[in-house]
Coordinates of C-alpha atoms in Angstrom, one line a residue:
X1457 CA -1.5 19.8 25.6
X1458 CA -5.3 20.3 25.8
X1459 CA -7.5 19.3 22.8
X1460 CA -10.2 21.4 23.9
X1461 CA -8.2 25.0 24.4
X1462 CA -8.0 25.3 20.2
X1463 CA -10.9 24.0 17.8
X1464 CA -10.8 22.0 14.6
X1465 CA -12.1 24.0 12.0
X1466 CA -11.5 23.6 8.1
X1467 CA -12.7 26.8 5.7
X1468 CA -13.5 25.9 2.6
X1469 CA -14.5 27.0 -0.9
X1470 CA -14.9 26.6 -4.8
X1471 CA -12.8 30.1 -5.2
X1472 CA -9.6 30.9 -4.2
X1473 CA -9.9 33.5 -0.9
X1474 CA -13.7 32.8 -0.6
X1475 CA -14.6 30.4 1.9
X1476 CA -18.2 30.0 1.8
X1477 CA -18.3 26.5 4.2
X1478 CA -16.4 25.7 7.6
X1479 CA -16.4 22.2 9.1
X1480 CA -15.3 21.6 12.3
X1481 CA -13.7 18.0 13.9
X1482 CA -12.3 16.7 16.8
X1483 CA -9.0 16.9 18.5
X1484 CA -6.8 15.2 20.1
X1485 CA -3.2 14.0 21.7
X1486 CA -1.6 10.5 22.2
X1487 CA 1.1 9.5 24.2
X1488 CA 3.9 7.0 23.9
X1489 CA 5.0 5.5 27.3
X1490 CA 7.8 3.3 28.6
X1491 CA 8.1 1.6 31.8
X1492 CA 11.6 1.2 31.7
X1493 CA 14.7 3.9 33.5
X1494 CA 16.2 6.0 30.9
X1495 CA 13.9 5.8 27.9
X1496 CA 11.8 9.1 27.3
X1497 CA 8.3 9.6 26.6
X1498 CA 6.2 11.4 24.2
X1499 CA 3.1 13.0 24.2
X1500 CA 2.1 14.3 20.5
X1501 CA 1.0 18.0 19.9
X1502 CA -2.9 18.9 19.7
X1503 CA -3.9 16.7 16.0
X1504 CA -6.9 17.7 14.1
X1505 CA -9.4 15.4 12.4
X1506 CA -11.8 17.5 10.3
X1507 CA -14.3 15.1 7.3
X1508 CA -15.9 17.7 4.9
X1509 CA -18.9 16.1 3.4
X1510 CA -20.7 16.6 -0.1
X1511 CA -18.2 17.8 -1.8
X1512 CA -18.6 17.8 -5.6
X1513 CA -17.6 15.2 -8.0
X1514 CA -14.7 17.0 -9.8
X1515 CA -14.1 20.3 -8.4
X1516 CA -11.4 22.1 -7.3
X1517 CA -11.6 23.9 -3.4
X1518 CA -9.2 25.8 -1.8
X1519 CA -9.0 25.7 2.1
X1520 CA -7.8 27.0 5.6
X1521 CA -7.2 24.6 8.8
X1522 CA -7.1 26.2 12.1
X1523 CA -9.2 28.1 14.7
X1524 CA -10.8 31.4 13.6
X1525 CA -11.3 32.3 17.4
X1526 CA -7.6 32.4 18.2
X1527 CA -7.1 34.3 14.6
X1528 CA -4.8 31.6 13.7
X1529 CA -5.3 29.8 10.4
X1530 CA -3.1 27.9 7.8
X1531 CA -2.2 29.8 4.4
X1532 CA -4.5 28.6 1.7
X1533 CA -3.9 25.1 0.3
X1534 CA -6.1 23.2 -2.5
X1535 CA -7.1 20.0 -4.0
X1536 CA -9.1 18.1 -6.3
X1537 CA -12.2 15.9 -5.8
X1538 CA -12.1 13.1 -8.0
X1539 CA -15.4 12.5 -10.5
X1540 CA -17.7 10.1 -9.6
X1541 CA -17.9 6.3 -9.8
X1542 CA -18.0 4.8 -13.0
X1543 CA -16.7 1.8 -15.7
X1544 CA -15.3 5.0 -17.9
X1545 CA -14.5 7.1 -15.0
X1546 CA -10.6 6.9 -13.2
X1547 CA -8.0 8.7 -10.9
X1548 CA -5.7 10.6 -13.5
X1549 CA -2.6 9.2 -12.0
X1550 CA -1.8 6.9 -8.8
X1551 CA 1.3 6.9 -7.2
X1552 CA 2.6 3.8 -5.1
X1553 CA 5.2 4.1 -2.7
X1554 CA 6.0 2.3 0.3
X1555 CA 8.6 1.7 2.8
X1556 CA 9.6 5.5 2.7
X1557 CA 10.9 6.7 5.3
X1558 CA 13.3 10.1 6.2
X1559 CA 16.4 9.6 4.8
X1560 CA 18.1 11.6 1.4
X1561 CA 16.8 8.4 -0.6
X1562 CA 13.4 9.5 0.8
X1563 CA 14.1 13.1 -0.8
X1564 CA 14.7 12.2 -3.8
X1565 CA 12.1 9.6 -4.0
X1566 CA 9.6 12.0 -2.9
X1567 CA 10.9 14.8 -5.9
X1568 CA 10.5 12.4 -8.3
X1569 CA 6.9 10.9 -7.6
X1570 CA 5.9 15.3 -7.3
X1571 CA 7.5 15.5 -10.5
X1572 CA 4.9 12.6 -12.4
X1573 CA 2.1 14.8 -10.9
X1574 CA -0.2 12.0 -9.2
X1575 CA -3.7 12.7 -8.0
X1576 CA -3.4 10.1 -5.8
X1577 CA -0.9 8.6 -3.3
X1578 CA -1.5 4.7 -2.1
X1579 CA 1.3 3.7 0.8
X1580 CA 1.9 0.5 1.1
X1581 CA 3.0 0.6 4.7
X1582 CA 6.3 1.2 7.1
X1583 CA 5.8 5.5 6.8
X1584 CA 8.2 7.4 9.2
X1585 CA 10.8 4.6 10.5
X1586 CA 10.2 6.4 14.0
X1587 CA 11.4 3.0 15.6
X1588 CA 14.7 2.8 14.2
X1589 CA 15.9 5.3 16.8
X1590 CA 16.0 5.4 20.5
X1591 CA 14.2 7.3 22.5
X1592 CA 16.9 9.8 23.0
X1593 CA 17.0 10.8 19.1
X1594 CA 20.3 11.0 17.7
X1595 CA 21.6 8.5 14.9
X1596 CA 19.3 5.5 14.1
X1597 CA 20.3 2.5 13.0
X1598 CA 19.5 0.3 9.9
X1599 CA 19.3 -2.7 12.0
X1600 CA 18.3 -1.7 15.3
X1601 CA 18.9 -4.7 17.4
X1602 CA 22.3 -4.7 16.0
X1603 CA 22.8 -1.5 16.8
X1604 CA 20.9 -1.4 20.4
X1605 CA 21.2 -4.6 21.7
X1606 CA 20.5 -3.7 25.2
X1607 CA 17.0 -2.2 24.1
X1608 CA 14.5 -3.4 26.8
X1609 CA 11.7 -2.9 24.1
X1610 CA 11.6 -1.7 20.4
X1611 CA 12.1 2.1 21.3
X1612 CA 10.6 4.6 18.9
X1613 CA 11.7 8.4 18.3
X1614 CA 8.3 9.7 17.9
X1615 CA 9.2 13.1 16.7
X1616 CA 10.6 11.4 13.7
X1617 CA 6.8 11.3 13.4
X1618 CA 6.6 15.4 13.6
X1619 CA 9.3 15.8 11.4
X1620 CA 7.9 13.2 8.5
X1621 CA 4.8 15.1 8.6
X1622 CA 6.0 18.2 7.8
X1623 CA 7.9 17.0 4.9
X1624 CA 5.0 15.6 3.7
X1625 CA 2.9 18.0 3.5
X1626 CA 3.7 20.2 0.3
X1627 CA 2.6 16.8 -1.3
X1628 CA -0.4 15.3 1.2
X1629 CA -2.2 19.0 1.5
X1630 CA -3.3 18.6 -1.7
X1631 CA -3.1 15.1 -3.0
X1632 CA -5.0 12.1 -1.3
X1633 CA -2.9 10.1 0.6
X1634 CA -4.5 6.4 1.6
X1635 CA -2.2 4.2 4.0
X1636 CA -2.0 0.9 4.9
X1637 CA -0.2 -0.4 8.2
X1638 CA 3.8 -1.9 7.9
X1639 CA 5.3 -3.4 10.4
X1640 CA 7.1 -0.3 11.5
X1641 CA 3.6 1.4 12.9
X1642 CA 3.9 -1.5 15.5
X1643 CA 5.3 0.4 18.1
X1644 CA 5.0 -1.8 21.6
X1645 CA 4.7 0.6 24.7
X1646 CA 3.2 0.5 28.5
X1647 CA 0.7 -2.3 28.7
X1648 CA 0.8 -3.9 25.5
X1649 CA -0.6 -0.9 23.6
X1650 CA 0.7 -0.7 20.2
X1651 CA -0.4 1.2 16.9
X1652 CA -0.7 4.1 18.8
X1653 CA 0.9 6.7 16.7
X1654 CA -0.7 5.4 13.5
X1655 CA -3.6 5.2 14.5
X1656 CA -4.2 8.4 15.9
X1657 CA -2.4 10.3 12.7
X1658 CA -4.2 8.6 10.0
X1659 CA -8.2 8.8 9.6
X1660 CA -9.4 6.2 7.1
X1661 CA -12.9 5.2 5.8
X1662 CA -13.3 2.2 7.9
X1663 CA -16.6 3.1 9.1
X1664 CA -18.2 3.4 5.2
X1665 CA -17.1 0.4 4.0
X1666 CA -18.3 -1.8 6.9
X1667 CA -14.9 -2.3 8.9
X1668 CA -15.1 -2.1 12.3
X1669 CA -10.9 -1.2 12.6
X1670 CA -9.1 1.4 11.1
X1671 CA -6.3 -1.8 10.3
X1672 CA -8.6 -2.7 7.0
X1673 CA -10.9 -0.8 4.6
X1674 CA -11.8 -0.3 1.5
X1675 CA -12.7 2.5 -1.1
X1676 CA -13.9 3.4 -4.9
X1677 CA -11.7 5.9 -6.1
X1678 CA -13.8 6.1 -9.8
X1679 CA -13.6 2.6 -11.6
X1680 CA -11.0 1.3 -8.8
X1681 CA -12.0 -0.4 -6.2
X1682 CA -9.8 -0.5 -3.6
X1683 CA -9.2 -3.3 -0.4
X1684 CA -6.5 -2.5 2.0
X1685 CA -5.8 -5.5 4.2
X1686 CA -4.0 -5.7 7.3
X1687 CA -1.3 -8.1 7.6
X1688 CA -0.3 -7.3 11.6
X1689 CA -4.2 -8.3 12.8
X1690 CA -6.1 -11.2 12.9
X1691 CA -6.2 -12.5 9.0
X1692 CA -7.4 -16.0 9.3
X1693 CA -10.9 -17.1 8.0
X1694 CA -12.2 -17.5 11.4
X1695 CA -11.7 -14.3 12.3
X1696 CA -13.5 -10.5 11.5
X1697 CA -11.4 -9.3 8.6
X1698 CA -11.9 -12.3 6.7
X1699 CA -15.7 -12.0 7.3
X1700 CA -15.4 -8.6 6.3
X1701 CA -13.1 -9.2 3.4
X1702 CA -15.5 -12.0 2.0
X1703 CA -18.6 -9.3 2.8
X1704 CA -16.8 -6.4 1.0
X1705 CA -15.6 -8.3 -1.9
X1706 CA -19.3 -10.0 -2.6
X1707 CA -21.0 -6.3 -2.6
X1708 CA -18.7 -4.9 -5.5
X1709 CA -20.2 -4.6 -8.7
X1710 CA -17.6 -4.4 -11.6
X1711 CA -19.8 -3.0 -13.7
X1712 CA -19.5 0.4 -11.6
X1713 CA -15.6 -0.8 -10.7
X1714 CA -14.4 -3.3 -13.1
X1715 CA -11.0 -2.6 -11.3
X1716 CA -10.4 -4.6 -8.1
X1717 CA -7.1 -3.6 -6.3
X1718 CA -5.8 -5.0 -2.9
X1719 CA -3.0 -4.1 -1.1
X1720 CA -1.7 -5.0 2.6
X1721 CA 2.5 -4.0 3.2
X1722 CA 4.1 -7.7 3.5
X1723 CA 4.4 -9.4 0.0
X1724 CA 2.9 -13.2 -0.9
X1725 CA 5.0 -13.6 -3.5
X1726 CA 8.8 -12.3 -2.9
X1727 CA 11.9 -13.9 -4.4
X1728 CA 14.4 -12.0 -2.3
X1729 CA 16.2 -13.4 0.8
X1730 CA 14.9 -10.9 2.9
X1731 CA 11.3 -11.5 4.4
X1732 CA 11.0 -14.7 2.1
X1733 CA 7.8 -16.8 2.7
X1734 CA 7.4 -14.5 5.8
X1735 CA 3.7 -14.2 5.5
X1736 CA 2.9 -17.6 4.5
X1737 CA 0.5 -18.2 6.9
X1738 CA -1.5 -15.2 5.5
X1739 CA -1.2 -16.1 1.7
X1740 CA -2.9 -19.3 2.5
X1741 CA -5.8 -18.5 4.0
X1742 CA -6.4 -15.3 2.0
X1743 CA -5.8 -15.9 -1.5
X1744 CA -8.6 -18.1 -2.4
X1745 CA -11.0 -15.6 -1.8
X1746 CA -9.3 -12.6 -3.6
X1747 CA -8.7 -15.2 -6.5
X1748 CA -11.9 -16.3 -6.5
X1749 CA -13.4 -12.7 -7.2
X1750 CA -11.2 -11.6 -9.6
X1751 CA -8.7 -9.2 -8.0
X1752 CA -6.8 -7.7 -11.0
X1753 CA -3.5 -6.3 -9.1
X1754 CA -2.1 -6.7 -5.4
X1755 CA 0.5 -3.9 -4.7
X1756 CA 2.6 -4.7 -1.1
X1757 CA 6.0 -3.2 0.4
X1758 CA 8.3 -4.4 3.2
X1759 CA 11.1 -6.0 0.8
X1760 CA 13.3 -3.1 -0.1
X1761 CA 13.7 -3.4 -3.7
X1762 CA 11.2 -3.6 -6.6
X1763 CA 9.6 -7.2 -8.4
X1764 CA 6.7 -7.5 -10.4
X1765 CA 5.3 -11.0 -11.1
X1766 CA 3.3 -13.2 -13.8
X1767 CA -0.4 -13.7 -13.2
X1768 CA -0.1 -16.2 -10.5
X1769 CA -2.3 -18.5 -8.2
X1770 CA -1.1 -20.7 -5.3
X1771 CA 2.9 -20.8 -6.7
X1772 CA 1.6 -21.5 -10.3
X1773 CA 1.4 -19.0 -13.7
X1774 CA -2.3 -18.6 -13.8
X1775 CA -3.8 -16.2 -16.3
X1776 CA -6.5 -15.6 -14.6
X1777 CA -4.2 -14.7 -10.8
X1778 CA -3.4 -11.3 -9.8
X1779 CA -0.2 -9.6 -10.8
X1780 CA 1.9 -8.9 -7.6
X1781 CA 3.9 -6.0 -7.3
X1782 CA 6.6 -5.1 -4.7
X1783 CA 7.6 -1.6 -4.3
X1784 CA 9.1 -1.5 -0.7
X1785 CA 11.9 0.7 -2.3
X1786 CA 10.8 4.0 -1.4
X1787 CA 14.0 5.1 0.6
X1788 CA 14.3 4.0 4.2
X1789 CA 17.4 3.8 6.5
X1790 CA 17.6 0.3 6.3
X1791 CA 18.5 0.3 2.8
X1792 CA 18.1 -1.6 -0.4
X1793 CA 17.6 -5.2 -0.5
X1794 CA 20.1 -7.3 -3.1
X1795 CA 20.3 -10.7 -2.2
X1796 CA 17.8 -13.2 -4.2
X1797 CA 16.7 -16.5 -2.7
X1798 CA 17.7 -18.2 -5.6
X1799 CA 21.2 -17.0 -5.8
X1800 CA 23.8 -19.6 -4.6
X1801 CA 24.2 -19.5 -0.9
X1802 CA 21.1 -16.7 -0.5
X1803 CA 18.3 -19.5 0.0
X1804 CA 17.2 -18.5 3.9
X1805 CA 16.8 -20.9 6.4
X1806 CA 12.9 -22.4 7.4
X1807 CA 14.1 -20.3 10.9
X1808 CA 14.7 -16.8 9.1
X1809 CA 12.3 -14.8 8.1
X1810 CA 9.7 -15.4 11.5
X1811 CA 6.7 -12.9 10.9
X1812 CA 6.2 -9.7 13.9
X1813 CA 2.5 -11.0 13.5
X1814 CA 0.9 -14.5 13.4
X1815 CA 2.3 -18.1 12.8
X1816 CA 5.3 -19.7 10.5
X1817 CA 4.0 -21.7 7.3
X1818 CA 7.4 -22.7 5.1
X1819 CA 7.0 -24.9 3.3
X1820 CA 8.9 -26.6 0.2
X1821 CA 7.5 -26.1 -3.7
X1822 CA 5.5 -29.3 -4.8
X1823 CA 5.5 -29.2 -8.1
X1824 CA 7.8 -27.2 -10.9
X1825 CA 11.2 -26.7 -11.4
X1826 CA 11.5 -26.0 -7.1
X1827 CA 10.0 -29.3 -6.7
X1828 CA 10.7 -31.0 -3.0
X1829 CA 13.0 -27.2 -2.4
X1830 CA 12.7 -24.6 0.0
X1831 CA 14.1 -22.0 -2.6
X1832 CA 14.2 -22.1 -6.6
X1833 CA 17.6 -22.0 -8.2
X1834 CA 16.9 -19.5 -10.8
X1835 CA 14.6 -17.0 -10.9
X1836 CA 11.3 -18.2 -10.0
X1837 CA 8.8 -18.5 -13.2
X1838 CA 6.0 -16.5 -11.4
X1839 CA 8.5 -13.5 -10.8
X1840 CA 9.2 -11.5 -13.9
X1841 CA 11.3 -8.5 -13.4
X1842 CA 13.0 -7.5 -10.0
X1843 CA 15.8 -4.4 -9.6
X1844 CA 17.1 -3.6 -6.2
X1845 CA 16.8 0.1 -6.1
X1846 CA 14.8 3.4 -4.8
X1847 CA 11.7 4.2 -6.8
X1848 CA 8.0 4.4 -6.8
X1849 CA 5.4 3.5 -9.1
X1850 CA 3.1 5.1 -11.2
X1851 CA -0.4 3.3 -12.2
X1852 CA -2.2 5.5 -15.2
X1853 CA -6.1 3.1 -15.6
X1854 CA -7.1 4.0 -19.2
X1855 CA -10.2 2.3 -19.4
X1856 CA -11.8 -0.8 -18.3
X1857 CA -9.7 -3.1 -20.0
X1858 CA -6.0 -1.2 -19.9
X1859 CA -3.7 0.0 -17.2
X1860 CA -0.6 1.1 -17.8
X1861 CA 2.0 0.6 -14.6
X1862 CA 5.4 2.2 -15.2
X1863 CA 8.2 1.9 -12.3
X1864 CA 10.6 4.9 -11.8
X1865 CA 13.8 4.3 -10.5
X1866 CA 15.2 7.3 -8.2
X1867 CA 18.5 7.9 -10.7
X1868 CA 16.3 8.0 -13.3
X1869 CA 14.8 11.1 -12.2
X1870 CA 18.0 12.8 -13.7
X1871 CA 17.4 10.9 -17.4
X1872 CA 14.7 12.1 -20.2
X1873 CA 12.0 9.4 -20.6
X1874 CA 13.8 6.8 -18.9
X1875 CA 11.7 4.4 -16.7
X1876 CA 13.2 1.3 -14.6
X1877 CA 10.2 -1.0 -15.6
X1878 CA 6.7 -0.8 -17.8
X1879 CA 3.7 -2.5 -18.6
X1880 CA 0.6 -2.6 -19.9
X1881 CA -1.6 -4.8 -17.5
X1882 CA -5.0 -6.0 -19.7
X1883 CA -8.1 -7.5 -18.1
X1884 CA -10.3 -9.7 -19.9
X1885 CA -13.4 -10.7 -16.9
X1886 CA -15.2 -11.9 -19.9
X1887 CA -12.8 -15.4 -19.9
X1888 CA -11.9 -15.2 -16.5
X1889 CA -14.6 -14.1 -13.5
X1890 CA -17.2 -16.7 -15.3
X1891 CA -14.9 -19.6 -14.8
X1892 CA -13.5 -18.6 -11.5
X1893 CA -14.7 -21.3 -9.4
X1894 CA -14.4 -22.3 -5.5
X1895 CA -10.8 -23.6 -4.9
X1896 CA -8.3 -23.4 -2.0
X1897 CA -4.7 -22.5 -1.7
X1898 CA -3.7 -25.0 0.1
X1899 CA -2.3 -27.7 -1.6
X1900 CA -3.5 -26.4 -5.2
X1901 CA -2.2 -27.7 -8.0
X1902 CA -3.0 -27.4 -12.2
X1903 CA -4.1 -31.1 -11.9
X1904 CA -5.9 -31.5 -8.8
X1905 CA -10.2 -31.5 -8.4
X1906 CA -10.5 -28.4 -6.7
X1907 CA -8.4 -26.5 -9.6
X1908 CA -10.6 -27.8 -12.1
X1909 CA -12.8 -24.9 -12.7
X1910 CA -9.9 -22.6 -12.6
X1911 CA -7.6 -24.3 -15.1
X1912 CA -11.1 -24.9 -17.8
X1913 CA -9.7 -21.5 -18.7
X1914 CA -6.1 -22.7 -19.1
X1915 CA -7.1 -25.8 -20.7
X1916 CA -9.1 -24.4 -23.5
X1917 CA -5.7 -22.6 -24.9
X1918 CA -7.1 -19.0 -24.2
X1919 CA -4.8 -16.3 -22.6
X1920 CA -7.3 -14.3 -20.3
X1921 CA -4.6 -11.6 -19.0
X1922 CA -1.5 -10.4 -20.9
X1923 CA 1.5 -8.8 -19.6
X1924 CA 3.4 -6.9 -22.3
X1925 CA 6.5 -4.5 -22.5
X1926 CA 6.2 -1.4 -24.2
X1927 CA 8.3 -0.6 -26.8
X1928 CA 7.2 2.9 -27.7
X1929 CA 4.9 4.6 -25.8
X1930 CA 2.0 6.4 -27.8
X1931 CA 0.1 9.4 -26.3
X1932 CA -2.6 8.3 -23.7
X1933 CA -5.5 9.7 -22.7
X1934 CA -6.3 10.1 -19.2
X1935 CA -9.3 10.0 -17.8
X1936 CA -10.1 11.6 -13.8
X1937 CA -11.2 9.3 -11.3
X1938 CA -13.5 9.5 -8.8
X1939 CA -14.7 11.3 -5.7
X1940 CA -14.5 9.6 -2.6
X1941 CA -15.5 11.3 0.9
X1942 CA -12.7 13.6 1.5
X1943 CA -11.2 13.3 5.1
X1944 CA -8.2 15.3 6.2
X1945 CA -5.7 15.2 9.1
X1946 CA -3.1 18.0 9.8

């Protein structure tokens, strides 16, 4: 395929069959190679990158992709720009999925999150599954070295890629989608190259936030701002996305955002067997610094099953921590996740559970209930509700102070107001970001010096952050979010 034989064009307008703008992109191919006898290779059709610029805060344009030369252009999809940054000013609705996949689960998953009408779509990670297959196609596995033991390397099916694009598309023509790598974009090939599909698929706004990698970024989407980490690059505090992290973080101003959100695809703070403590290594040298400034909600994947957690900080209920929230259930062949660490016989090993990315910190609880333990033996405190089933979430940000967050389980897609989990998250900065001093996560406890500023919030008998159950749910109004520049891939 030849990038330059077809051009990149988008036509654009404010009214439905006018176009009055056209943008043109770049375009290109990617290939997927293997130095081994018997495994196929892949070179990707012709993919478009097109960035329209100055759009208008809260509008609605309608558009054709294509190349007006060859007389060959898309039908006519639209979307919505959000309305600009502001403390009153939010998305309508954002959807969080991850872990999704191309299975029947995936379907229905994907009916259901249509259905609750998002105007935004955050993916936590581990997209198509491409790499559960061989390179032959046929029928992939749920655990691929079980499955294909012999595999010289980590094949991948790449026109699993094709196909998950094109089921996608009813939903990501119209609605923003921003991803975030899994562990599943890896994809090893010829000479160490990885990322390769991913990377070439997805555009991101690395560039306008300051990131020099398309692996972590951030964005406003109206009072949100938004950090996507990447857990499968360099995350230590030596390195650039810590740098970056520490520079992005310092620049926002919650007056303008007063919502911080951070995501990345492998959980902190899991209490199921699978992937337990995997990232360990990451949570210690990153949490200070998103603790430090306030982040209001972290949203991750990889364990497939939902869990929301307490406010928490360093292993301890902290009312001034993030909530955590898992939802790696979004449908993938390697099914739901149901065993619990702390279920008798379920505790993993210190040798399971080795991250695809950077080094091995287990370690055993020092204080609490899990004191001198590996695993808890109940439920751990910090988590506070965990299901194992398919779902998404929904995340509705009322105003400054309120979000609601309401979990949708895939059966109960079939049920009338039925939701799988729901909350109201509350900030309160005013007790909270002022007393937020300079700690560490390692070794962090209520008690010790470098906690002290911290727990003056604690200690005073004030509840900065409450987590509450909804008993009857009221009629809300929703306010749009904002505009953020639009970039499309096709």
């Amino acid at each position: 395929m030849d990038p330059s034989t077809v051009a990149s064009e988008v036509w654009y307008g404010e009214e439905s069959g006018k176009y009055s703008f056209v943008k043109g992109g770049t375009a290109t191919v990617y290939s997927q190679l293997y130095p081994f006898e018997g495994l196929l290779n892949y070179t990707s059709a012709i993919i478009h990158h097109v960035r329209l610029e100055g759009l208008k805060p809260g509008k609605r344009y309608y558009y054709k992709c294509g190349d007006s030369s060859l007389k060959v252009l898309s039908k006519e999809h639209t979307f919505e720009t959000f309305p600009s940054s502001g403390p009153n000013m939010y998305p309508r609705r954002i959807a969080v999925v991850g872990d999704l996949g191309l299975t029947s689960n995936t379907t229905t998953t994907i009916d259901h999150l249509s259905q609750n009408d998002p105007s935004m779509i955050l993916m936590v990670g581990d997209l198509s599954y491409a790499n559960q297959y061989l390179t032959t196609g046929g029928k992939g596995a749920s655990c691929f070295s079980c499955a294909f033991p012999d595999a010289p390397i980590r094949e991948t099916y790449q026109p699993r890629w094709d196909g998950w694009g094109r089921f996608m598309e009813p939903l990501t023509s119209k609605i923003p989608m921003m991803v975030i790598e899994g562990n599943h974009e890896i994809e090893p090939q010829v000479g160490g190259m990885s990322f390769k599909s991913y990377l070439t698929r997805f555009s991101v706004p690395s560039e306008e936030c300051g990131s020099n990698s398309s692996f972590y970024y951030s964005f406003n989407a109206g009072g949100v701002h938004f950090i996507m980490l990447g857990a499968y690059v360099d995350y230590n505090q030596t390195g650039a996305q810590y740098a970056w992290l520490k520079a992005d973080l310092h620049q926002v101003d919650r007056q303008v955002t007063p919502w911080l959100v951070a995501t990345w695809h492998p959980p902190w703070y899991n209490s199921y067997s699978s992937h337990y403590q995997e990232f360990e290594c990451m949570r210690q040298e990153m949490e200070a610094l998103l603790y430090q400034h306030g982040v209001d909600i972290v949203f991750s994947g990889h364990v497939h099953a939902y869990e929301r957690m307490n406010s928490v900080f360093n292993y301890t209920l902290d009312p001034c921590g993030p909530v955590y929230i898992t939802v790696g259930d979004g449908g993938n062949i390697e099914q739901i996740d149901i065993d619990h660490a702390d279920d008798p016989g379920k505790c993993p090993s210190t040798s399971d559970n080795i991250p695809e990315f950077g080094g091995v910190c287990h370690l055993n609880f020092s204080s609490g209930p899990a004191k001198g333990k590996f695993c808890w033996e109940q439920q751990p405190e910090w988590s506070a509700f965990r299901e194992s089933s398919f779902g998404h979430g929904i995340l509705e940000v009322i105003n400054s102070t309120y979000a609601l967050w309401t979990w949708h389980r895939n059966q109960d897609i079939y049920g009338e107001n039925s939701r799988g989990d729901q909350i109201y998250i509350v900030r309160q900065p005013e007790l909270c970001l002022m007393n937020i001093g300079e700690v560490t996560s390692r070794n962090c406890s209520r008690s010790s010096p470098q906690c002290s500023s911290s727990n003056q919030c604690a200690s005073q008998g004030v509840q900065y952050r409450y987590l509450f159950s909804l008993l009857m749910i009221g009629s809300l109004c929703v306010i749009l979010g904002d505009l953020w520049k639009t970039m499309f891939s096709w």
